[in-house]
Coordinates of C-alpha atoms (C1' of nucleotides) in Angstrom, one line a residue:
Chain A
X1 CA -0.1 0.2 -0.2
X2 CA 1.5 3.2 -1.0
X3 CA -0.4 6.7 -0.8
X4 CA -3.9 5.7 -0.6
X5 CA -5.2 9.0 -2.1
X6 CA -8.8 7.7 -2.0
X7 CA -10.2 9.6 1.1
X8 CA -13.9 9.0 1.6
X9 CA -14.4 5.9 -0.6
X10 CA -17.0 4.6 1.6
X11 CA -14.8 1.4 2.4
X12 CA -17.7 -1.1 3.3
X13 CA -16.8 -3.5 6.0
X14 CA -13.3 -2.8 6.1
X15 CA -12.4 -6.7 6.1
X16 CA -10.0 -7.0 8.9
X17 CA -8.9 -10.2 7.3
X18 CA -6.9 -8.5 4.8
X19 CA -4.0 -10.8 5.2
X20 CA -5.7 -14.3 5.0
X21 CA -4.0 -16.3 7.5
X22 CA -4.7 -19.7 5.1
X23 CA -1.8 -19.1 2.6
X24 CA 0.7 -16.7 3.2
X25 CA 3.0 -17.6 0.3
X26 CA 1.6 -19.6 -2.2
X27 CA 3.4 -19.7 -5.3
X28 CA 5.8 -16.7 -4.3
X29 CA 8.7 -19.4 -3.9
X30 CA 7.9 -21.4 -7.1
X31 CA 8.7 -18.6 -9.7
X32 CA 12.6 -18.9 -10.0
X33 CA 13.2 -19.4 -13.6
X34 CA 10.7 -17.1 -15.7
X35 CA 11.3 -14.1 -13.8
X36 CA 12.8 -11.5 -15.7
X37 CA 13.8 -11.2 -19.2
X38 CA 11.3 -13.1 -20.3
X39 CA 10.0 -11.5 -23.5
X40 CA 6.4 -11.2 -24.1
X41 CA 6.6 -13.9 -27.0
X42 CA 8.0 -16.5 -24.7
X43 CA 5.5 -16.0 -21.9
X44 CA 2.6 -16.1 -24.7
X45 CA 4.3 -19.4 -26.1
X46 CA 4.7 -20.6 -22.5
X47 CA 1.1 -20.3 -22.1
X48 CA -0.1 -21.9 -25.3
X49 CA 2.3 -24.6 -24.6
X50 CA 0.7 -25.0 -21.1
X51 CA -2.8 -25.5 -22.4
X52 CA -1.7 -27.8 -25.3
X53 CA 0.0 -30.1 -22.7
X54 CA -2.7 -30.2 -20.3
X55 CA -5.4 -32.7 -21.1
X56 CA -8.1 -30.4 -19.6
X57 CA -9.1 -27.1 -20.3
X58 CA -7.4 -24.9 -17.4
X59 CA -9.0 -22.0 -16.0
X60 CA -7.3 -18.7 -15.7
X61 CA -6.1 -19.3 -12.4
X62 CA -4.9 -22.4 -12.9
X63 CA -2.8 -21.5 -15.9
X64 CA -1.5 -18.3 -13.6
X65 CA -0.3 -20.9 -10.8
X66 CA 1.3 -23.0 -13.4
X67 CA 3.0 -20.5 -15.2
X68 CA 4.2 -18.8 -12.1
X69 CA 2.7 -15.3 -13.1
X70 CA 0.2 -13.2 -11.3
X71 CA -3.2 -13.7 -12.5
X72 CA -3.5 -10.0 -13.6
X73 CA -0.8 -10.9 -16.1
X74 CA -1.9 -14.4 -17.0
X75 CA -5.3 -12.5 -17.8
X76 CA -3.7 -9.9 -20.0
X77 CA -1.9 -12.5 -21.9
X78 CA -4.8 -14.6 -22.4
X79 CA -7.1 -12.0 -23.6
X80 CA -4.5 -10.8 -26.2
X81 CA -4.1 -14.6 -27.2
X82 CA -8.0 -14.8 -27.3
X83 CA -8.1 -11.8 -29.5
X84 CA -5.9 -13.2 -31.8
X85 CA -8.1 -16.0 -32.3
X86 CA -5.5 -18.4 -31.0
X87 CA -7.2 -19.1 -27.8
X88 CA -10.8 -19.5 -27.2
X89 CA -13.2 -19.9 -24.3
X90 CA -15.4 -23.0 -23.7
X91 CA -19.2 -22.3 -23.6
X92 CA -19.1 -21.1 -20.1
X93 CA -16.6 -18.8 -20.9
X94 CA -14.2 -19.7 -18.3
X95 CA -11.9 -22.7 -19.1
X96 CA -9.3 -21.6 -22.2
X97 CA -8.6 -23.9 -24.8
X98 CA -7.0 -23.9 -28.1
X99 CA -8.6 -21.6 -30.8
X100 CA -9.1 -22.1 -34.8
X101 CA -6.5 -20.2 -35.7
X102 CA -3.8 -21.9 -33.5
X103 CA -5.3 -25.3 -35.0
X104 CA -5.0 -23.9 -38.6
X105 CA -1.3 -23.1 -37.9
X106 CA -0.8 -26.5 -36.2
X107 CA -2.0 -28.5 -39.2
X108 CA 0.3 -26.7 -41.5
X109 CA 3.4 -26.7 -39.0
X110 CA 3.8 -30.2 -38.6
X111 CA 4.5 -30.9 -42.2
X112 CA 6.7 -27.7 -42.1
X113 CA 9.4 -28.9 -39.6
X114 CA 12.0 -30.7 -40.9
X115 CA 13.1 -31.2 -44.2
X116 CA 12.0 -34.8 -45.1
X117 CA 15.4 -35.5 -47.4
X118 CA 17.5 -34.7 -44.5
X119 CA 15.4 -37.2 -42.0
X120 CA 15.4 -39.8 -44.9
X121 CA 19.3 -39.7 -45.2
X122 CA 19.6 -39.8 -41.4
X123 CA 17.4 -42.7 -41.3
X124 CA 19.2 -44.7 -43.9
X125 CA 22.3 -43.9 -42.0
X126 CA 21.1 -45.3 -38.8
X127 CA 19.7 -48.3 -40.5
X128 CA 23.1 -49.1 -42.0
X129 CA 24.8 -48.5 -38.8
X130 CA 22.6 -49.7 -36.2
X131 CA 23.3 -46.6 -33.7
X132 CA 21.2 -43.3 -33.1
X133 CA 22.5 -40.1 -35.1
X134 CA 21.8 -36.6 -34.7
X135 CA 22.2 -33.1 -36.8
X136 CA 23.4 -30.5 -34.7
X137 CA 24.3 -26.7 -35.5
X138 CA 26.1 -24.0 -33.7
X139 CA 23.8 -21.5 -32.1
X140 CA 25.5 -18.9 -29.9
X141 CA 27.8 -20.9 -27.9
X142 CA 25.9 -23.9 -27.7
X143 CA 25.0 -27.0 -29.7
X144 CA 21.3 -27.3 -30.8
X145 CA 19.9 -30.4 -32.5
X146 CA 18.1 -29.8 -35.4
X147 CA 17.0 -33.5 -35.9
X148 CA 17.4 -36.6 -34.7
X149 CA 16.9 -40.6 -35.4
X150 CA 17.0 -43.1 -32.9
X151 CA 17.9 -46.7 -33.5
X152 CA 16.0 -49.6 -32.2
X153 CA 18.0 -50.5 -29.2
X154 CA 16.4 -50.6 -26.3
X155 CA 19.1 -48.5 -24.2
X156 CA 19.1 -45.2 -26.0
X157 CA 19.8 -41.5 -25.2
X158 CA 16.7 -39.0 -25.6
X159 CA 17.8 -35.8 -26.6
X160 CA 14.9 -34.5 -28.7
X161 CA 15.5 -32.2 -31.3
X162 CA 15.7 -28.7 -30.2
X163 CA 17.6 -29.4 -26.9
X164 CA 21.2 -28.1 -26.5
X165 CA 24.4 -29.1 -25.4
X166 CA 27.7 -27.6 -24.5
X167 CA 30.4 -27.2 -26.9
X168 CA 33.6 -28.6 -25.1
X169 CA 32.4 -32.0 -24.5
X170 CA 30.5 -33.0 -27.4
X171 CA 31.7 -34.2 -30.6
X172 CA 29.9 -31.9 -33.0
X173 CA 30.5 -29.0 -30.3
X174 CA 34.5 -29.7 -30.8
X175 CA 33.8 -30.0 -34.4
X176 CA 32.6 -26.5 -34.7
X177 CA 35.1 -25.2 -32.1
X178 CA 37.8 -26.7 -34.4
X179 CA 36.5 -25.3 -37.8
X180 CA 35.8 -21.7 -36.6
X181 CA 38.5 -19.0 -36.9
X182 CA 41.3 -18.5 -34.8
X183 CA 39.8 -15.2 -33.4
X184 CA 36.5 -16.3 -32.9
X185 CA 37.5 -19.5 -31.5
X186 CA 39.6 -18.0 -28.9
X187 CA 36.9 -15.3 -28.1
X188 CA 34.4 -18.1 -27.4
X189 CA 37.0 -20.5 -25.5
X190 CA 37.7 -17.2 -23.3
X191 CA 34.3 -17.0 -22.4
X192 CA 33.3 -20.7 -22.1
X193 CA 33.5 -22.3 -18.5
X194 CA 34.7 -25.6 -19.3
X195 CA 32.2 -27.3 -17.1
X196 CA 33.1 -30.9 -16.0
X197 CA 30.4 -33.4 -16.9
X198 CA 32.5 -36.6 -16.4
X199 CA 35.8 -38.0 -15.4
X200 CA 36.9 -37.6 -18.9
X201 CA 35.4 -34.0 -19.7
X202 CA 38.3 -31.6 -21.1
X203 CA 38.6 -28.7 -18.8
X204 CA 41.9 -27.4 -19.4
X205 CA 42.1 -25.1 -22.2
X206 CA 45.6 -25.9 -23.2
X207 CA 44.5 -29.7 -23.7
X208 CA 41.4 -28.5 -25.4
X209 CA 43.0 -26.3 -28.1
X210 CA 45.5 -29.4 -28.6
X211 CA 42.5 -31.6 -29.1
X212 CA 40.9 -29.0 -31.6
X213 CA 44.0 -29.1 -33.6
X214 CA 43.8 -32.8 -33.7
X215 CA 40.2 -32.6 -35.1
X216 CA 41.4 -30.0 -37.7
X217 CA 43.9 -32.4 -39.1
X218 CA 41.5 -35.6 -39.1
X219 CA 38.5 -34.0 -40.3
X220 CA 36.3 -35.4 -37.5
X221 CA 35.6 -35.3 -34.0
X222 CA 35.4 -37.8 -31.3
X223 CA 33.6 -37.8 -28.1
X224 CA 35.1 -40.1 -25.4
X225 CA 32.5 -40.2 -22.6
X226 CA 33.2 -36.5 -22.1
X227 CA 29.8 -35.4 -21.8
X228 CA 27.8 -38.6 -20.3
X229 CA 29.6 -41.7 -18.8
X230 CA 29.5 -44.5 -20.9
X231 CA 28.5 -42.6 -23.9
X232 CA 30.8 -41.9 -27.0
X233 CA 29.9 -40.1 -30.2
X234 CA 31.6 -39.2 -33.4
X235 CA 31.0 -36.5 -35.6
X236 CA 31.9 -35.1 -39.4
X237 CA 31.3 -32.1 -41.0
X238 CA 28.4 -31.0 -43.2
X239 CA 30.2 -28.4 -45.6
X240 CA 28.7 -26.3 -48.2
X241 CA 30.2 -25.6 -51.6
X242 CA 32.7 -23.1 -50.2
X243 CA 33.6 -25.4 -47.4
X244 CA 32.3 -23.5 -44.6
X245 CA 30.7 -25.8 -41.8
X246 CA 27.2 -25.9 -41.8
X247 CA 26.5 -28.6 -39.3
X248 CA 27.8 -31.5 -37.8
X249 CA 26.4 -35.1 -38.5
X250 CA 27.0 -37.6 -35.6
X251 CA 26.7 -41.1 -34.2
X252 CA 26.6 -42.0 -30.6
X253 CA 26.5 -45.1 -28.7
X254 CA 26.9 -46.8 -25.1
X255 CA 30.5 -47.7 -25.2
X256 CA 29.3 -51.4 -24.4
X257 CA 27.8 -51.5 -27.9
X258 CA 30.4 -49.6 -29.8
X259 CA 33.9 -48.5 -28.8
X260 CA 35.8 -45.5 -30.3
X261 CA 38.0 -47.6 -32.4
X262 CA 35.2 -49.3 -34.1
X263 CA 32.9 -46.4 -34.5
X264 CA 35.7 -44.9 -37.0
X265 CA 34.7 -47.7 -39.3
X266 CA 31.7 -46.1 -40.1
X267 CA 33.3 -42.8 -41.1
X268 CA 32.6 -43.6 -44.4
X269 CA 29.0 -43.8 -44.0
X270 CA 28.7 -40.9 -42.0
X271 CA 30.7 -38.7 -44.5
X272 CA 28.5 -39.9 -47.2
X273 CA 25.1 -39.2 -45.7
X274 CA 26.6 -35.8 -44.7
X275 CA 27.4 -35.0 -48.4
X276 CA 23.7 -35.9 -49.1
X277 CA 22.4 -33.7 -46.5
X278 CA 24.7 -30.9 -47.6
X279 CA 23.3 -31.4 -51.3
X280 CA 19.7 -31.2 -50.3
X281 CA 20.4 -28.4 -48.3
X282 CA 21.2 -26.5 -51.7
X283 CA 24.9 -26.0 -50.7
Chain B
X1 CA -32.2 -18.2 -19.0
X2 CA -30.1 -19.2 -21.9
X3 CA -28.4 -15.9 -22.7
X4 CA -28.7 -14.4 -19.2
X5 CA -25.0 -15.7 -18.4
X6 CA -23.0 -13.9 -20.7
X7 CA -24.8 -10.5 -20.4
X8 CA -22.8 -8.1 -18.8
X9 CA -19.4 -9.6 -19.0
X10 CA -18.8 -9.2 -22.5
X11 CA -20.5 -6.0 -23.3
X12 CA -17.7 -4.1 -24.5
X13 CA -17.8 -5.2 -28.4
X14 CA -16.6 -1.7 -29.4
X15 CA -13.3 -0.2 -28.7
X16 CA -13.8 2.5 -26.2
X17 CA -10.1 3.5 -26.3
X18 CA -9.2 5.0 -29.3
X19 CA -10.5 4.8 -32.8
X20 CA -7.7 7.3 -34.5
X21 CA -8.5 8.8 -37.8
X22 CA -5.9 6.4 -39.6
X23 CA -7.9 3.4 -38.9
X24 CA -10.9 4.5 -41.4
X25 CA -9.6 2.6 -44.7
X26 CA -5.9 3.0 -44.3
X27 CA -5.4 -0.3 -46.0
X28 CA -4.6 0.6 -49.4
X29 CA -3.4 -2.6 -51.8
X30 CA 0.2 -2.3 -50.7
X31 CA 1.0 -2.1 -47.0
X32 CA -2.3 -4.1 -46.2
X33 CA -3.6 -5.5 -43.2
X34 CA -0.6 -5.4 -40.7
X35 CA -1.4 -2.1 -39.4
X36 CA 0.3 -0.5 -36.3
X37 CA -0.8 -1.3 -32.7
X38 CA -0.6 -4.9 -33.3
X39 CA 0.8 -6.4 -30.2
X40 CA 4.1 -8.3 -29.7
X41 CA 2.1 -11.6 -29.7
X42 CA 0.1 -10.8 -32.7
X43 CA 3.5 -9.8 -34.4
X44 CA 4.9 -13.1 -33.6
X45 CA 2.0 -14.9 -34.6
X46 CA 1.6 -13.6 -37.8
X47 CA 5.1 -14.5 -38.6
X48 CA 4.9 -17.9 -37.6
X49 CA 1.7 -18.3 -39.6
X50 CA 3.6 -16.9 -42.7
X51 CA 6.4 -19.5 -42.3
X52 CA 3.8 -22.4 -41.8
X53 CA 1.6 -21.1 -44.8
X54 CA 4.5 -20.6 -47.3
X55 CA 5.4 -23.6 -49.1
X56 CA 9.0 -22.7 -49.0
X57 CA 10.8 -21.2 -46.3
X58 CA 11.2 -17.7 -46.6
X59 CA 14.3 -15.4 -45.7
X60 CA 14.2 -12.7 -43.4
X61 CA 13.5 -9.7 -45.9
X62 CA 10.8 -11.8 -47.8
X63 CA 9.1 -12.2 -44.2
X64 CA 9.5 -8.4 -43.6
X65 CA 8.1 -7.5 -46.5
X66 CA 5.3 -10.3 -46.4
X67 CA 4.4 -9.1 -42.8
X68 CA 5.0 -5.3 -43.5
X69 CA 7.4 -4.5 -40.8
X70 CA 10.8 -3.0 -41.1
X71 CA 13.7 -5.4 -41.2
X72 CA 15.0 -4.4 -37.8
X73 CA 12.0 -5.4 -36.4
X74 CA 11.4 -8.7 -38.2
X75 CA 14.9 -9.7 -37.1
X76 CA 14.5 -8.8 -33.7
X77 CA 11.1 -11.4 -33.7
X78 CA 12.6 -13.8 -35.8
X79 CA 15.7 -14.0 -33.2
X80 CA 13.2 -14.1 -30.1
X81 CA 11.4 -16.7 -31.9
X82 CA 14.6 -18.9 -32.7
X83 CA 15.8 -18.7 -29.4
X84 CA 12.4 -19.8 -27.6
X85 CA 12.9 -22.8 -30.0
X86 CA 9.8 -22.2 -32.2
X87 CA 11.6 -21.2 -34.9
X88 CA 14.8 -22.5 -36.5
X89 CA 17.1 -21.9 -39.6
X90 CA 18.3 -24.3 -42.2
X91 CA 21.7 -25.2 -42.7
X92 CA 22.6 -22.3 -44.7
X93 CA 21.6 -20.5 -41.8
X94 CA 19.3 -17.7 -44.0
X95 CA 16.1 -19.4 -44.1
X96 CA 13.5 -19.8 -41.6
X97 CA 11.5 -22.6 -40.5
X98 CA 9.3 -24.2 -38.0
X99 CA 11.3 -25.4 -34.9
X100 CA 10.9 -28.4 -32.8
X101 CA 9.0 -26.9 -30.1
X102 CA 6.6 -25.3 -32.2
X103 CA 6.0 -28.8 -33.7
X104 CA 5.5 -30.4 -30.5
X105 CA 3.2 -27.6 -29.6
X106 CA 1.1 -28.3 -33.0
X107 CA 1.1 -32.0 -32.1
X108 CA -0.8 -31.5 -28.7
X109 CA -2.8 -28.7 -29.8
X110 CA -4.8 -30.7 -32.5
X111 CA -5.3 -33.3 -30.0
X112 CA -8.8 -34.3 -29.2
X113 CA -9.5 -32.5 -26.0
X114 CA -8.5 -29.2 -27.9
X115 CA -10.2 -29.4 -31.3
X116 CA -13.9 -30.4 -30.5
X117 CA -14.8 -29.4 -34.1
X118 CA -12.5 -31.9 -35.9
X119 CA -13.2 -34.5 -33.3
X120 CA -17.0 -34.1 -33.5
X121 CA -16.8 -34.6 -37.0
X122 CA -14.7 -37.6 -36.8
X123 CA -17.3 -38.9 -34.2
X124 CA -19.9 -38.6 -36.5
X125 CA -18.0 -40.4 -39.3
X126 CA -17.6 -43.5 -36.8
X127 CA -21.1 -43.1 -36.1
X128 CA -22.2 -43.3 -39.5
X129 CA -19.8 -46.0 -40.8
X130 CA -19.4 -47.9 -37.7
X131 CA -15.6 -48.5 -37.9
X132 CA -12.9 -46.3 -36.3
X133 CA -11.2 -43.6 -38.0
X134 CA -8.2 -41.6 -37.8
X135 CA -6.7 -38.4 -38.9
X136 CA -2.9 -38.7 -39.5
X137 CA -0.1 -36.1 -41.1
X138 CA 3.3 -36.3 -42.3
X139 CA 6.1 -35.7 -40.2
X140 CA 9.7 -36.0 -41.5
X141 CA 9.3 -39.6 -43.1
X142 CA 6.6 -41.2 -41.0
X143 CA 2.6 -40.5 -40.4
X144 CA 1.9 -39.2 -37.1
X145 CA -1.6 -39.7 -35.9
X146 CA -3.2 -36.5 -34.8
X147 CA -6.7 -37.5 -33.9
X148 CA -8.5 -40.9 -33.4
X149 CA -11.9 -42.0 -32.5
X150 CA -12.7 -45.8 -32.2
X151 CA -15.7 -47.7 -32.9
X152 CA -17.7 -49.9 -30.3
X153 CA -16.9 -53.0 -31.7
X154 CA -14.8 -55.0 -29.4
X155 CA -12.2 -56.0 -31.9
X156 CA -10.1 -52.8 -32.4
X157 CA -6.6 -51.5 -32.9
X158 CA -5.1 -49.3 -30.4
X159 CA -3.0 -46.5 -31.9
X160 CA -2.6 -43.6 -29.8
X161 CA -2.7 -40.0 -30.9
X162 CA 0.8 -39.0 -31.3
X163 CA 2.3 -42.6 -32.4
X164 CA 3.9 -42.9 -35.7
X165 CA 3.6 -45.7 -38.3
X166 CA 5.6 -46.1 -41.6
X167 CA 4.7 -44.5 -45.1
X168 CA 4.8 -47.4 -47.6
X169 CA 2.5 -49.7 -46.0
X170 CA -0.3 -47.4 -44.4
X171 CA -3.2 -45.7 -46.7
X172 CA -2.3 -42.3 -45.2
X173 CA 1.3 -42.8 -45.9
X174 CA 0.7 -43.7 -49.6
X175 CA -1.5 -40.8 -49.7
X176 CA 0.9 -38.6 -48.8
X177 CA 3.9 -39.9 -50.9
X178 CA 1.2 -40.1 -53.9
X179 CA 0.4 -36.2 -53.4
X180 CA 4.0 -35.0 -52.8
X181 CA 6.0 -33.5 -55.5
X182 CA 8.0 -35.5 -57.9
X183 CA 11.4 -34.9 -56.8
X184 CA 10.7 -35.3 -53.0
X185 CA 8.8 -38.4 -53.6
X186 CA 11.7 -40.1 -55.6
X187 CA 14.2 -39.0 -52.8
X188 CA 12.4 -40.2 -50.0
X189 CA 11.5 -43.6 -51.9
X190 CA 15.1 -44.1 -52.5
X191 CA 15.9 -43.9 -48.9
X192 CA 13.3 -45.5 -47.5
X193 CA 13.7 -49.4 -46.8
X194 CA 10.5 -50.8 -47.6
X195 CA 10.3 -53.2 -44.8
X196 CA 8.0 -56.2 -44.7
X197 CA 5.3 -56.3 -42.3
X198 CA 2.9 -58.7 -43.6
X199 CA 2.8 -60.9 -46.7
X200 CA 0.9 -58.1 -48.6
X201 CA 3.5 -55.4 -47.8
X202 CA 4.6 -53.7 -50.9
X203 CA 8.2 -53.9 -50.8
X204 CA 9.1 -53.7 -54.2
X205 CA 9.9 -49.8 -55.4
X206 CA 8.4 -50.2 -58.8
X207 CA 5.3 -51.9 -57.7
X208 CA 5.0 -48.9 -55.0
X209 CA 5.6 -46.3 -57.7
X210 CA 2.5 -48.0 -59.6
X211 CA 0.5 -48.1 -56.5
X212 CA 0.9 -44.5 -55.9
X213 CA 0.1 -43.3 -59.5
X214 CA -3.0 -45.4 -59.0
X215 CA -3.8 -43.4 -55.9
X216 CA -2.9 -40.0 -57.6
X217 CA -5.6 -41.4 -60.3
X218 CA -8.3 -42.1 -58.0
X219 CA -8.1 -39.5 -55.0
X220 CA -7.7 -41.8 -52.3
X221 CA -5.6 -44.7 -50.9
X222 CA -6.5 -48.4 -50.0
X223 CA -4.4 -50.5 -47.4
X224 CA -5.1 -54.0 -47.8
X225 CA -3.8 -55.7 -44.9
X226 CA 0.0 -54.1 -45.7
X227 CA 0.9 -53.1 -42.2
X228 CA -1.0 -55.7 -40.2
X229 CA -2.5 -59.2 -41.2
X230 CA -6.7 -58.7 -41.2
X231 CA -6.5 -55.2 -41.1
X232 CA -7.6 -52.8 -44.2
X233 CA -7.6 -49.1 -44.4
X234 CA -9.2 -46.3 -46.6
X235 CA -7.7 -43.0 -46.5
X236 CA -9.0 -39.8 -48.1
X237 CA -7.2 -36.4 -48.6
X238 CA -8.0 -33.3 -46.2
X239 CA -7.0 -30.4 -48.7
X240 CA -6.6 -26.6 -47.8
X241 CA -7.9 -23.9 -50.1
X242 CA -5.1 -24.4 -52.3
X243 CA -5.3 -28.0 -52.8
X244 CA -2.5 -28.7 -50.6
X245 CA -2.7 -32.2 -48.5
X246 CA -2.9 -31.1 -44.9
X247 CA -3.8 -34.6 -43.5
X248 CA -5.1 -37.8 -44.4
X249 CA -8.4 -39.0 -42.9
X250 CA -8.9 -42.7 -42.8
X251 CA -11.1 -45.5 -41.6
X252 CA -10.0 -48.8 -40.7
X253 CA -11.2 -52.3 -39.9
X254 CA -10.8 -55.9 -39.7
X255 CA -11.4 -57.8 -42.7
X256 CA -13.8 -60.0 -40.9
X257 CA -16.1 -57.3 -41.0
X258 CA -15.6 -54.8 -43.8
X259 CA -13.7 -56.1 -47.3
X260 CA -11.9 -53.4 -49.4
X261 CA -14.8 -53.5 -51.5
X262 CA -17.4 -52.7 -49.3
X263 CA -15.3 -50.1 -47.5
X264 CA -15.2 -48.1 -50.7
X265 CA -19.0 -47.7 -50.4
X266 CA -18.1 -45.2 -47.9
X267 CA -15.9 -42.8 -49.7
X268 CA -18.6 -40.4 -49.8
X269 CA -18.7 -40.2 -46.0
X270 CA -15.4 -39.9 -45.6
X271 CA -14.8 -37.2 -48.2
X272 CA -17.7 -35.2 -46.5
X273 CA -16.1 -35.4 -43.2
X274 CA -12.6 -34.7 -44.6
X275 CA -14.1 -31.4 -46.2
X276 CA -15.7 -30.5 -43.0
X277 CA -12.4 -30.9 -41.1
X278 CA -10.6 -28.7 -43.8
X279 CA -13.2 -26.2 -43.4
X280 CA -13.0 -25.9 -39.7
X281 CA -9.5 -25.9 -40.0
X282 CA -9.7 -22.5 -41.5
X283 CA -8.4 -23.7 -45.0
Chain C
dT1 C1' -31.4 -15.0 2.8
dC2 C1' -26.8 -13.8 4.2
dT3 C1' -21.7 -14.6 4.6
dG4 C1' -17.4 -16.4 3.2
dT5 C1' -14.8 -18.0 -0.8
dT6 C1' -13.3 -18.4 -5.2
dC7 C1' -12.4 -16.6 -9.6
dA8 C1' -12.5 -13.3 -13.4
dT9 C1' -11.9 -8.5 -14.5
dT10 C1' -10.7 -3.6 -14.1
dC11 C1' -7.6 0.4 -12.6
dC12 C1' -3.4 2.5 -12.8
dG13 C1' 1.4 4.2 -12.3
dA14 C1' 6.2 2.8 -13.0
dT15 C1' 9.1 0.6 -15.8
dA16 C1' 11.3 -2.5 -18.5
dT17 C1' 10.4 -3.8 -23.6
dT18 C1' 9.5 -3.3 -28.1
dC19 C1' 10.1 -0.2 -32.1
dG20 C1' 12.3 1.5 -36.2
dG21 C1' 15.7 4.7 -38.5
dG22 C1' 20.0 4.3 -39.8
dA23 C1' 25.0 2.5 -39.3
dC24 C1' 27.5 -1.3 -40.4
dA25 C1' 28.6 -6.0 -41.8
dT26 C1' 28.5 -9.4 -45.2
dA27 C1' 26.9 -12.2 -49.0
dT28 C1' 25.8 -11.8 -54.2
dT29 C1' 25.9 -10.2 -58.4
dG30 C1' 27.3 -7.8 -62.7
Chain D
dC1 C1' 35.8 -4.5 -58.2
dA2 C1' 31.8 -1.5 -57.8
dA3 C1' 27.3 -2.2 -56.9
dT4 C1' 23.4 -4.3 -55.0
dA5 C1' 21.1 -7.0 -51.9
dT6 C1' 20.3 -8.8 -47.5
dG7 C1' 21.7 -9.8 -42.5
dT8 C1' 23.0 -7.3 -38.1
dC9 C1' 23.6 -4.1 -34.5
dC10 C1' 22.8 0.3 -32.0
dC11 C1' 20.3 3.5 -29.4
dG12 C1' 16.9 6.9 -28.3
dA13 C1' 12.1 7.2 -27.9
dA14 C1' 7.6 5.8 -27.2
dT15 C1' 4.5 2.4 -25.5
dA16 C1' 3.1 -1.7 -24.1
dT17 C1' 3.5 -4.7 -20.5
dC18 C1' 4.0 -5.6 -15.2
dG19 C1' 1.7 -6.6 -11.0
dG20 C1' -0.6 -5.0 -6.3
dA21 C1' -5.0 -4.0 -5.3
dA22 C1' -10.0 -3.2 -5.8
dT23 C1' -14.4 -4.4 -7.9
dG24 C1' -17.9 -7.6 -9.6
dA25 C1' -19.7 -12.3 -10.3
dA26 C1' -20.7 -16.7 -9.2
dC27 C1' -21.6 -20.3 -5.9
dA28 C1' -21.4 -23.1 -1.2
dG29 C1' -23.0 -23.6 2.8
dA30 C1' -25.2 -22.0 7.5

DNA sequence: TCTGTTCATTCCGATATTCGGGACATATTG
DNA sequence: CAATATGTCCCGAATATCGGAATGAACAGA
């Protein structure tokens, strides 16, 4: 309460229980992550995502709690989404659900995600090798997975497309570090904290530089359990016509099934698939 | 009593705020509808919508022109969307496409609880025909089931919404193969391994091409126990206004209850339902 | 009928975000 | 190599967003 300028505003019963003793702090401790810096876009999509994710259409307050935003803010966001035709309310006018415009976008968007040609090339590779593969690209100072094809083995990792991993302890990440020009690399290396994930993670900048030089010379990058224990990887470059690195195509497997040495036997298949991907990407 | 509920709450249909003189007939034929005052949310979705709608991934400036916003603004919006995982750039780093997170949201958004009109149309169809039906779309090189309505018979299949099936041995899958443009089809056909699921699965590429031509001519696709023994299917296209294939609407049944020949008697009902789905999807 | 509770909605000042012109950097083209 | 697109960055100004608190509506139980 600041400067209650309202003077004779006739406050009816004055309600002494303004501080209800029931829940002093309900969700205050819960909102730690989407606090600041969240753009309006991110908030709107978080809301949409929550509604799509839920099995039942939520009410406004349920959403507010779930998103960790005040009710008033939730209301504003929902109103905007509703006016945009992305949400609509059910007959009672209380619960929110996906609107017609969003349904329309969704129908088109499902087919417009990844290039079928690329996905097909990766599936063929998985078929031939028998282990999972993924396609990753540099975004900022991390690797994002653009696409991913899993093998049939019961034991598999599960990084979905879109997830991000660090540069210094993944095959594709080291590949990108190795292939970028000197000043950029040094700049990034300086700003990275070489976080240790396993025993084998390279956390010494000197050793990492040596490893990168080795990768540059070899033309491919290995990951010997540097990110997760028991998991190895092997990544080859996807180059465009001018020799620039577009992405890294990698296979990975539990070391129980595939050793580093064995994995290099698949280099030819990997390179072949990488060439196909480069080609269908118009490179 | 019917209309008493929403009396006073939605009373402001007008815009009491400001109706500046710019609003009346500002829309000439060039800088059309993307007027000023659009919220950040609206702009973001307009961008997403444009990308989903376009047949080819646009570049930044193309989008800026299409949306009628300055280049710098477009750049800012796209960057935000990209960081949110909703968009991603293709390998050249120039063209923008739907990102994995958006694909996930889209998949959920079309689910049964969220899109009552589609679900209702499918339930009417099941009611009329007496067999299960499903709605499937192309994602990568597989078909994902968007929605599904089961019939009352005790013997039924159980593919939940969200599960994926191959292209070459399902009615909807063959439908998509038949309708895609030549180069893409050939590329996918080349890279697919036509895995045999039953005696009747088409594993010969030549025969599959012939079958696809037949499907193109007929305008619908059949599945004669090619995926599971004793199970047939029949899928018709759900087309948008421009004739692009959005999804396949299919019925399926045990052959003991419905023969392929009998199933074609339901083509009219299927097509009618497909048209309804296209319509409520805003196509 | 009255009262306590829950939920949706509105108000409003402070402030953080968005906006977009223009400069700059980087392909692409002739 | 100049010339033309196209992508990226900067920064002051404008304004949309934020969220606490008050208000209104619906409902349940006494």
